[in-house]
CSV table of N, CA and C in Angstrom, one decimal:
chain,number,residue,atom,x,y,z
A,1224,MET,N,85.4,82.2,108.1
A,1224,MET,CA,85.3,83.7,108.1
A,1224,MET,C,86.5,84.2,107.2
A,1225,VAL,N,86.2,85.1,106.3
A,1225,VAL,CA,87.2,85.7,105.5
A,1225,VAL,C,87.6,87.0,106.2
A,1226,ALA,N,86.7,87.9,106.5
A,1226,ALA,CA,87.0,89.1,107.2
A,1226,ALA,C,85.8,89.7,107.8
A,1227,LEU,N,86.0,90.5,108.8
A,1227,LEU,CA,84.9,91.2,109.5
A,1227,LEU,C,85.3,92.7,109.5
A,1228,HIS,N,84.3,93.6,109.1
A,1228,HIS,CA,84.6,95.0,109.1
A,1228,HIS,C,84.7,95.4,110.6
A,1229,SER,N,85.7,96.3,110.8
A,1229,SER,CA,86.1,96.7,112.2
A,1229,SER,C,86.4,98.2,112.3
A,1230,SER,N,85.8,99.1,111.6
A,1230,SER,CA,86.1,100.5,111.7
A,1230,SER,C,85.9,101.1,113.0
A,1231,ASP,N,84.8,100.7,113.6
A,1231,ASP,CA,84.5,101.1,115.0
A,1231,ASP,C,84.9,99.9,115.9
A,1232,PRO,N,85.5,100.2,117.0
A,1232,PRO,CA,86.0,99.1,117.9
A,1232,PRO,C,84.9,98.1,118.3
A,1233,ALA,N,83.6,98.5,118.4
A,1233,ALA,CA,82.5,97.6,118.7
A,1233,ALA,C,82.0,96.8,117.5
A,1234,THR,N,82.2,97.3,116.3
A,1234,THR,CA,81.6,96.7,115.1
A,1234,THR,C,81.9,95.2,115.0
A,1235,VAL,N,83.1,94.9,115.2
A,1235,VAL,CA,83.5,93.5,115.0
A,1235,VAL,C,82.9,92.6,116.0
A,1236,PHE,N,82.7,93.1,117.3
A,1236,PHE,CA,82.1,92.3,118.3
A,1236,PHE,C,80.6,92.1,118.0
A,1237,LEU,N,79.9,93.2,117.5
A,1237,LEU,CA,78.5,93.0,117.1
A,1237,LEU,C,78.3,92.1,115.9
A,1238,SER,N,79.3,92.2,114.9
A,1238,SER,CA,79.2,91.3,113.8
A,1238,SER,C,79.3,89.8,114.1
A,1239,VAL,N,80.2,89.5,115.0
A,1239,VAL,CA,80.4,88.1,115.5
A,1239,VAL,C,79.2,87.7,116.3
A,1240,GLN,N,78.7,88.6,117.2
A,1240,GLN,CA,77.6,88.2,118.0
A,1240,GLN,C,76.3,87.9,117.2
A,1241,ALA,N,76.2,88.6,116.1
A,1241,ALA,CA,75.0,88.4,115.2
A,1241,ALA,C,75.1,87.1,114.5
A,1242,ARG,N,76.3,86.5,114.3
A,1242,ARG,CA,76.5,85.3,113.5
A,1242,ARG,C,76.8,84.0,114.3
A,1243,VAL,N,77.3,84.2,115.5
A,1243,VAL,CA,77.8,83.0,116.3
A,1243,VAL,C,76.9,82.9,117.6
A,1244,PRO,N,76.1,81.8,117.6
A,1244,PRO,CA,75.3,81.5,118.8
A,1244,PRO,C,76.2,81.3,120.1
A,1245,GLY,N,75.9,81.9,121.2
A,1245,GLY,CA,76.6,81.7,122.4
A,1245,GLY,C,77.9,82.6,122.5
A,1246,PHE,N,78.1,83.4,121.5
A,1246,PHE,CA,79.4,84.3,121.5
A,1246,PHE,C,79.4,85.2,122.7
A,1247,THR,N,80.6,85.4,123.3
A,1247,THR,CA,80.8,86.4,124.3
A,1247,THR,C,82.0,87.3,123.8
A,1248,SER,N,82.0,88.5,124.3
A,1248,SER,CA,83.1,89.4,123.9
A,1248,SER,C,84.5,88.8,124.3
A,1249,THR,N,84.5,88.0,125.4
A,1249,THR,CA,85.7,87.4,125.9
A,1249,THR,C,86.3,86.4,124.8
A,1250,ASP,N,85.4,85.7,124.1
A,1250,ASP,CA,85.8,84.8,123.0
A,1250,ASP,C,86.6,85.6,122.0
A,1251,LEU,N,86.1,86.7,121.5
A,1251,LEU,CA,86.8,87.5,120.5
A,1251,LEU,C,88.1,88.1,121.0
A,1252,GLU,N,88.1,88.6,122.3
A,1252,GLU,CA,89.3,89.1,122.9
A,1252,GLU,C,90.4,88.0,123.0
A,1253,GLN,N,90.0,86.8,123.3
A,1253,GLN,CA,90.9,85.7,123.4
A,1253,GLN,C,91.6,85.5,122.0
A,1254,VAL,N,90.9,85.4,120.9
A,1254,VAL,CA,91.5,85.1,119.6
A,1254,VAL,C,92.3,86.3,119.1
A,1255,LEU,N,91.9,87.5,119.4
A,1255,LEU,CA,92.6,88.7,119.0
A,1255,LEU,C,93.8,89.0,119.8
A,1256,TYR,N,93.7,89.0,121.1
A,1256,TYR,CA,94.8,89.5,122.0
A,1256,TYR,C,95.7,88.4,122.6
A,1257,GLU,N,95.1,87.2,122.8
A,1257,GLU,CA,95.9,86.2,123.5
A,1257,GLU,C,96.4,85.2,122.5
A,1258,ASP,N,95.5,84.5,121.7
A,1258,ASP,CA,95.9,83.5,120.7
A,1258,ASP,C,96.5,84.2,119.5
A,1259,ARG,N,96.1,85.4,119.2
A,1259,ARG,CA,96.5,86.1,118.0
A,1259,ARG,C,96.3,85.4,116.7
A,1260,SER,N,95.2,84.6,116.7
A,1260,SER,CA,94.8,83.9,115.5
A,1260,SER,C,94.0,84.8,114.5
A,1261,LEU,N,93.5,86.0,115.0
A,1261,LEU,CA,92.8,87.0,114.2
A,1261,LEU,C,93.6,88.3,114.4
A,1262,VAL,N,93.7,89.1,113.3
A,1262,VAL,CA,94.4,90.3,113.2
A,1262,VAL,C,93.5,91.4,112.8
A,1263,ARG,N,93.6,92.6,113.5
A,1263,ARG,CA,92.9,93.8,113.1
A,1263,ARG,C,93.9,94.6,112.3
A,1264,MET,N,93.5,94.9,111.0
A,1264,MET,CA,94.5,95.6,110.2
A,1264,MET,C,93.7,96.5,109.2
A,1265,LEU,N,94.5,97.5,108.7
A,1265,LEU,CA,93.9,98.4,107.7
A,1265,LEU,C,93.8,97.7,106.3
A,1266,GLY,N,92.7,97.8,105.6
A,1266,GLY,CA,92.5,97.1,104.4
A,1266,GLY,C,91.8,98.0,103.4
A,1267,MET,N,91.1,97.3,102.5
A,1267,MET,CA,90.4,98.0,101.4
A,1267,MET,C,89.6,99.2,101.9
A,1268,ARG,N,89.5,100.2,101.1
A,1268,ARG,CA,88.8,101.4,101.4
A,1268,ARG,C,89.3,102.1,102.6
A,1269,ARG,N,90.6,101.9,103.0
A,1269,ARG,CA,91.2,102.5,104.2
A,1269,ARG,C,90.4,102.3,105.5
A,1270,THR,N,89.7,101.1,105.6
A,1270,THR,CA,89.0,100.8,106.8
A,1270,THR,C,89.6,99.6,107.5
A,1271,MET,N,89.3,99.5,108.8
A,1271,MET,CA,89.9,98.4,109.6
A,1271,MET,C,89.1,97.1,109.4
A,1272,TRP,N,89.8,96.0,109.3
A,1272,TRP,CA,89.2,94.7,109.2
A,1272,TRP,C,89.8,93.7,110.2
A,1273,VAL,N,89.1,92.7,110.6
A,1273,VAL,CA,89.6,91.6,111.4
A,1273,VAL,C,89.6,90.4,110.4
A,1274,VAL,N,90.8,89.8,110.3
A,1274,VAL,CA,91.0,88.7,109.4
A,1274,VAL,C,91.8,87.6,110.1
A,1275,PRO,N,91.6,86.3,109.7
A,1275,PRO,CA,92.5,85.3,110.2
A,1275,PRO,C,94.0,85.6,109.9
A,1276,ARG,N,94.9,85.3,110.8
A,1276,ARG,CA,96.3,85.6,110.6
A,1276,ARG,C,96.8,85.1,109.3
A,1277,ASP,N,96.4,83.9,108.9
A,1277,ASP,CA,96.9,83.3,107.7
A,1277,ASP,C,96.4,84.1,106.4
A,1278,PHE,N,95.4,84.9,106.6
A,1278,PHE,CA,94.8,85.7,105.5
A,1278,PHE,C,95.4,87.1,105.4
A,1279,ALA,N,96.1,87.5,106.5
A,1279,ALA,CA,96.6,88.9,106.6
A,1279,ALA,C,97.5,89.2,105.4
A,1280,SER,N,98.3,88.3,105.0
A,1280,SER,CA,99.2,88.6,103.8
A,1280,SER,C,98.5,88.9,102.6
A,1281,VAL,N,97.3,88.2,102.4
A,1281,VAL,CA,96.5,88.4,101.2
A,1281,VAL,C,95.9,89.8,101.2
A,1282,LEU,N,95.4,90.2,102.4
A,1282,LEU,CA,94.8,91.6,102.5
A,1282,LEU,C,95.9,92.6,102.4
A,1283,ASP,N,97.1,92.3,103.0
A,1283,ASP,CA,98.2,93.3,102.8
A,1283,ASP,C,98.6,93.5,101.4
A,1284,SER,N,98.7,92.4,100.6
A,1284,SER,CA,99.1,92.5,99.2
A,1284,SER,C,98.0,93.1,98.4
A,1285,SER,N,96.8,92.8,98.6
A,1285,SER,CA,95.7,93.4,97.8
A,1285,SER,C,95.3,94.8,98.1
A,1286,SER,N,95.5,95.2,99.3
A,1286,SER,CA,94.9,96.5,99.7
A,1286,SER,C,95.9,97.4,100.6
A,1287,THR,N,96.4,96.8,101.6
A,1287,THR,CA,97.2,97.5,102.6
A,1287,THR,C,98.5,98.2,102.1
A,1288,ALA,N,99.2,97.4,101.3
A,1288,ALA,CA,100.5,97.9,100.8
A,1288,ALA,C,100.4,99.2,100.1
A,1289,ALA,N,99.3,99.3,99.3
A,1289,ALA,CA,99.1,100.5,98.5
A,1289,ALA,C,98.8,101.8,99.4
A,1290,LEU,N,98.4,101.5,100.6
A,1290,LEU,CA,98.0,102.6,101.5
A,1290,LEU,C,99.2,103.1,102.3
A,1291,VAL,N,100.3,102.4,102.3
A,1291,VAL,CA,101.4,102.8,103.2
A,1291,VAL,C,101.9,104.2,102.9
A,1292,ALA,N,102.3,104.5,101.6
A,1292,ALA,CA,102.9,105.7,101.3
A,1292,ALA,C,102.0,106.9,101.6
A,1293,PRO,N,100.7,106.9,101.1
A,1293,PRO,CA,99.8,108.0,101.4
A,1293,PRO,C,99.6,108.2,103.0
A,1294,GLN,N,99.5,107.1,103.7
A,1294,GLN,CA,99.3,107.2,105.1
A,1294,GLN,C,100.5,107.8,105.9
A,1295,LEU,N,101.7,107.4,105.4
A,1295,LEU,CA,102.9,107.9,106.0
A,1295,LEU,C,103.0,109.4,105.7
A,1296,LYS,N,102.7,109.8,104.5
A,1296,LYS,CA,102.7,111.2,104.1
A,1296,LYS,C,101.7,112.0,105.0
A,1297,ARG,N,100.5,111.4,105.2
A,1297,ARG,CA,99.5,112.1,106.0
A,1297,ARG,C,99.9,112.2,107.5
A,1298,THR,N,100.5,111.1,108.0
A,1298,THR,CA,101.1,111.2,109.4
A,1298,THR,C,102.1,112.2,109.5
A,1299,ALA,N,103.0,112.3,108.6
A,1299,ALA,CA,104.1,113.4,108.6
A,1299,ALA,C,103.5,114.7,108.6
A,1300,TRP,N,102.5,115.0,107.8
A,1300,TRP,CA,101.8,116.2,107.7
A,1300,TRP,C,101.1,116.6,109.0
A,1301,MET,N,100.5,115.6,109.7
A,1301,MET,CA,99.8,115.9,110.9
A,1301,MET,C,100.8,116.2,112.0
A,1302,VAL,N,101.9,115.5,112.0
A,1302,VAL,CA,103.0,115.8,113.0
A,1302,VAL,C,103.5,117.2,112.8
A,1303,GLU,N,103.7,117.6,111.6
A,1303,GLU,CA,104.2,118.9,111.3
A,1303,GLU,C,103.2,120.0,111.6
A,1304,SER,N,101.9,119.7,111.2
A,1304,SER,CA,100.8,120.7,111.5
A,1304,SER,C,100.6,120.9,113.0
A,1305,GLY,N,100.8,119.8,113.8
A,1305,GLY,CA,100.7,119.9,115.2
A,1305,GLY,C,101.8,120.5,115.9
A,1306,GLY,N,102.8,120.9,115.2
A,1306,GLY,CA,104.0,121.6,115.8
A,1306,GLY,C,104.9,120.7,116.5
A,1307,ILE,N,104.9,119.4,116.3
A,1307,ILE,CA,105.8,118.5,117.0
A,1307,ILE,C,107.2,118.6,116.4
A,1308,THR,N,107.3,118.8,115.1
A,1308,THR,CA,108.6,118.9,114.4
A,1308,THR,C,108.3,119.5,113.0
A,1309,SER,N,109.4,120.0,112.4
A,1309,SER,CA,109.3,120.5,111.0
A,1309,SER,C,109.5,119.4,110.0
A,1310,ASN,N,110.0,118.3,110.4
A,1310,ASN,CA,110.3,117.1,109.5
A,1310,ASN,C,109.5,115.9,110.0
A,1311,GLY,N,108.3,115.8,109.6
A,1311,GLY,CA,107.4,114.7,110.0
A,1311,GLY,C,107.9,113.3,109.6
A,1312,ALA,N,108.5,113.3,108.4
A,1312,ALA,CA,109.0,112.0,107.9
A,1312,ALA,C,110.1,111.4,108.7
A,1313,ALA,N,111.1,112.3,109.1
A,1313,ALA,CA,112.2,111.9,109.9
A,1313,ALA,C,111.7,111.5,111.3
A,1314,TRP,N,110.7,112.3,111.8
A,1314,TRP,CA,110.2,112.0,113.2
A,1314,TRP,C,109.5,110.6,113.1
A,1315,TYR,N,108.8,110.3,112.1
A,1315,TYR,CA,108.1,109.0,112.0
A,1315,TYR,C,109.2,107.9,112.0
A,1316,GLU,N,110.2,108.0,111.2
A,1316,GLU,CA,111.2,107.0,111.1
A,1316,GLU,C,111.9,106.7,112.4
A,1317,LYS,N,112.2,107.8,113.1
A,1317,LYS,CA,112.9,107.7,114.4
A,1317,LYS,C,111.9,107.0,115.4
A,1318,THR,N,110.7,107.5,115.4
A,1318,THR,CA,109.7,107.0,116.4
A,1318,THR,C,109.4,105.5,116.1
A,1319,ALA,N,109.2,105.1,114.8
A,1319,ALA,CA,108.9,103.8,114.4
A,1319,ALA,C,110.1,102.8,114.9
A,1320,THR,N,111.3,103.3,114.7
A,1320,THR,CA,112.5,102.5,115.1
A,1320,THR,C,112.4,102.2,116.6
A,1321,LYS,N,112.1,103.3,117.4
A,1321,LYS,CA,112.1,103.1,118.9
A,1321,LYS,C,110.9,102.2,119.3
A,1322,VAL,N,109.8,102.3,118.6
A,1322,VAL,CA,108.7,101.4,118.9
A,1322,VAL,C,109.0,100.0,118.7
A,1323,LEU,N,109.6,99.7,117.5
A,1323,LEU,CA,110.0,98.3,117.1
A,1323,LEU,C,111.1,97.8,118.1
A,1324,GLU,N,112.0,98.6,118.5
A,1324,GLU,CA,113.0,98.2,119.5
A,1324,GLU,C,112.3,97.8,120.8
A,1325,ALA,N,111.4,98.7,121.2
A,1325,ALA,CA,110.7,98.4,122.5
A,1325,ALA,C,109.9,97.1,122.4
A,1326,LEU,N,109.3,96.8,121.3
A,1326,LEU,CA,108.5,95.6,121.1
A,1326,LEU,C,109.4,94.4,121.0
A,1327,ASP,N,110.6,94.6,120.6
A,1327,ASP,CA,111.5,93.4,120.5
A,1327,ASP,C,112.1,93.1,121.8
């Protein structure tokens, strides 16, 4: 497998079910959330994909990295438009730092 389209949460499950005899949703949940050998990430055409962990850096370099700046700008705009803060970029940086600290 190179990649599975995953824009809708169910899409990836249906794609694997159509291709793998005896597949159960528990199988995919295991490799996504327990083994972490597959990764769901933003890729080409700003859509979600599920890829093998070893392939994630290729997708990141080819597609995802170019999406970061526009997505951060969009997130900042949404935060500002929603009245959360007048400086969405600063809010994002502060929030991202807190999330990463919590995950560590």
